[in-house]
mmCIF file of C-alpha atoms in Angstrom:
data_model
loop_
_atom_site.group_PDB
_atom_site.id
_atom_site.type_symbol
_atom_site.label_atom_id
_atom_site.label_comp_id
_atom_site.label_asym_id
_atom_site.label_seq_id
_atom_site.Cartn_x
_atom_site.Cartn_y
_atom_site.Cartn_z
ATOM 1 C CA UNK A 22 4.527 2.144 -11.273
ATOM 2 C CA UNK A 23 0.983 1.596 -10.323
ATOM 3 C CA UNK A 24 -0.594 -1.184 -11.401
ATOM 4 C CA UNK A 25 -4.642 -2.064 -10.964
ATOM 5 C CA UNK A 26 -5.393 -5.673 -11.465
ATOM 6 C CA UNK A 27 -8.829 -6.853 -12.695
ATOM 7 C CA UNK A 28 -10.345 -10.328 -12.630
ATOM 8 C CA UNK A 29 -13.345 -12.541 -13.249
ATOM 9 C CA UNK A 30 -13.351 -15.908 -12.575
ATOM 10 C CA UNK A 31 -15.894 -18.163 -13.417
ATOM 11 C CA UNK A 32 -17.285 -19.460 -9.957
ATOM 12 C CA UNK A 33 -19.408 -22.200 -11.659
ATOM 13 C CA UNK A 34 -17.840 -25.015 -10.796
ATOM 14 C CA UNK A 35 -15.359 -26.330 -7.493
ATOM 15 C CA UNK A 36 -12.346 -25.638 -9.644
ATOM 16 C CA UNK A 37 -13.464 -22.332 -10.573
ATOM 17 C CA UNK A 38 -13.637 -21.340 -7.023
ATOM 18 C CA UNK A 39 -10.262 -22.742 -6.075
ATOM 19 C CA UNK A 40 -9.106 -20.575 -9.125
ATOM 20 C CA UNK A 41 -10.655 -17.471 -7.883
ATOM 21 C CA UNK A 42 -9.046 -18.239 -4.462
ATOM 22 C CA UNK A 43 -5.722 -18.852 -6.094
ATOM 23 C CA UNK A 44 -5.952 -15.749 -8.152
ATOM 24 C CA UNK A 45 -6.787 -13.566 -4.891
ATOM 25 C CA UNK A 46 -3.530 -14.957 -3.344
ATOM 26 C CA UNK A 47 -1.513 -13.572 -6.177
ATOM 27 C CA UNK A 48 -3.250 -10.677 -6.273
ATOM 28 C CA UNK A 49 -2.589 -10.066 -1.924
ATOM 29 C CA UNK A 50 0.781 -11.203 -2.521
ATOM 30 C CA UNK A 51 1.506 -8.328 -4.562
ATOM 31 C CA UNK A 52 -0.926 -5.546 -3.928
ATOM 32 C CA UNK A 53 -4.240 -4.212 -1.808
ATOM 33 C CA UNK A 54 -7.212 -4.965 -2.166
ATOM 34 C CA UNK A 55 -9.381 -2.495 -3.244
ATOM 35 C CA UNK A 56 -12.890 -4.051 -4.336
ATOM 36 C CA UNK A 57 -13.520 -7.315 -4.806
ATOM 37 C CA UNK A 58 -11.828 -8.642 -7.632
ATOM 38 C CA UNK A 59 -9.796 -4.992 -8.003
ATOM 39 C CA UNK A 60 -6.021 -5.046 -6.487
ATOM 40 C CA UNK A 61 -3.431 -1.796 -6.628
ATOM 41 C CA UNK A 62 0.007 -3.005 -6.677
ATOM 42 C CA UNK A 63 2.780 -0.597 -6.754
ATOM 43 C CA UNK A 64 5.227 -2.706 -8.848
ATOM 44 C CA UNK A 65 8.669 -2.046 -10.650
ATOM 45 C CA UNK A 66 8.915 -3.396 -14.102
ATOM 46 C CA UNK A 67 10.235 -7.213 -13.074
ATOM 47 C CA UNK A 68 7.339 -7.331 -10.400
ATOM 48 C CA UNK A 69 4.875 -6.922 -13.066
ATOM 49 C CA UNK A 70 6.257 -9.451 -15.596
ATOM 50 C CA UNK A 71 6.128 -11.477 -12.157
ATOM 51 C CA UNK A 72 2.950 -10.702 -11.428
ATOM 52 C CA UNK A 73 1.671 -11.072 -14.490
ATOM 53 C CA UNK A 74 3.177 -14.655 -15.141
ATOM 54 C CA UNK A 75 1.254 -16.268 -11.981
ATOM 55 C CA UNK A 76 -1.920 -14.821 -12.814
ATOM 56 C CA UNK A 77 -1.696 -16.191 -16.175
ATOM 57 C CA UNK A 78 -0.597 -19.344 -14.729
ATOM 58 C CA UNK A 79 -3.630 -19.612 -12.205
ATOM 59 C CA UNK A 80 -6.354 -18.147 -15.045
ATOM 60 C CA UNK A 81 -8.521 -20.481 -17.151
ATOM 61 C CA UNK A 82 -8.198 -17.822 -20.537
ATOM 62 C CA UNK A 83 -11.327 -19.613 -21.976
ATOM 63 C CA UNK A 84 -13.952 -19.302 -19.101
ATOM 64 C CA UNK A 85 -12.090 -16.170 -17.291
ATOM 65 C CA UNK A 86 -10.912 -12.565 -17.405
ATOM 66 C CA UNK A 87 -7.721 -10.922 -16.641
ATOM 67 C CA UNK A 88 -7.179 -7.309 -17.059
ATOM 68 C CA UNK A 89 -3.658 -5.593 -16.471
ATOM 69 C CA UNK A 90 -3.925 -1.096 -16.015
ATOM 70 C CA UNK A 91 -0.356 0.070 -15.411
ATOM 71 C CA UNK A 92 0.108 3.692 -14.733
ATOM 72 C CA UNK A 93 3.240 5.087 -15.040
ATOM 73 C CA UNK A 94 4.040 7.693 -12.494
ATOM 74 C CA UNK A 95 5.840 9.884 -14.918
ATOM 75 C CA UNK A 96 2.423 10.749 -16.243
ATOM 76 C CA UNK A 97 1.085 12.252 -12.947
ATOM 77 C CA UNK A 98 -0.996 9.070 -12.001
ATOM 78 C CA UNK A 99 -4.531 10.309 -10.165
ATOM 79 C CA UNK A 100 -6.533 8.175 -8.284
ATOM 80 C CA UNK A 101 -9.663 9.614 -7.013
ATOM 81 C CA UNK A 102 -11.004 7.671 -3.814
ATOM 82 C CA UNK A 103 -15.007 7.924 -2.613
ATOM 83 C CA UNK A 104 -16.531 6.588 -0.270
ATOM 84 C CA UNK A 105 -15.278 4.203 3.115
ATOM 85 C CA UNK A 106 -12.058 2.579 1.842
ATOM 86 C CA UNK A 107 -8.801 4.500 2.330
ATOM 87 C CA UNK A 108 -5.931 3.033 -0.142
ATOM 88 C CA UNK A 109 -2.343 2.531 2.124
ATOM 89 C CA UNK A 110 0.314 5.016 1.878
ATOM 90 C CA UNK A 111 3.317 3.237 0.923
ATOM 91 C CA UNK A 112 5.482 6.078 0.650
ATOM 92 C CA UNK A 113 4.421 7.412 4.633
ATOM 93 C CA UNK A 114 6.158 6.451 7.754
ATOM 94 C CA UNK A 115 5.435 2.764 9.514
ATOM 95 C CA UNK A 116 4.308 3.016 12.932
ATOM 96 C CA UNK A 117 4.066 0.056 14.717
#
């Protein structure tokens, strides 16, 4: 399933931006980046409970925001792109 990942940290104070740093980790670990605080991540359903554990683990839920869109493929999942950024094809050949 796709997955699109959502975040705002507060960046008020030092620990705030070591959270949002810490949150971004998670978020590469598992996904692409795809603006700045937006992360695709093509996940099964153990990834996501995964996933969604160390973001709750790194998130202040008082002074931050954590948002969570899965998309189940089943369901003929669309994403529209516009603009510079071109999304990876995981499903196409590696050439290295």
């Amino acid at each position: 399933m796709l997955v699109i990942v959502c975040y705002d940290v507060s960046t008020e104070t030092r620990e705030g931006r070591r959270r949002l740093r810490r949150v971004a980790r998670v978020c590469e670990s598992t996904g692409q980046r795809v603006q700045k605080s937006v992360f695709e991540c093509k996940v099964d359903r153990m990834q996501l409970e995964d996933l969604e554990r160390r973001l709750l683990a790194e998130i202040q839920l008082d002074q931050d925001c954590l948002r969570l869109y899965r998309l189940a493929e089943t369901r003929g999942c669309e994403v529209r792109e516009f603009g510079r950024f071109r999304a990876l094809d995981y499903a196409a050949p590696l050439v290295v």
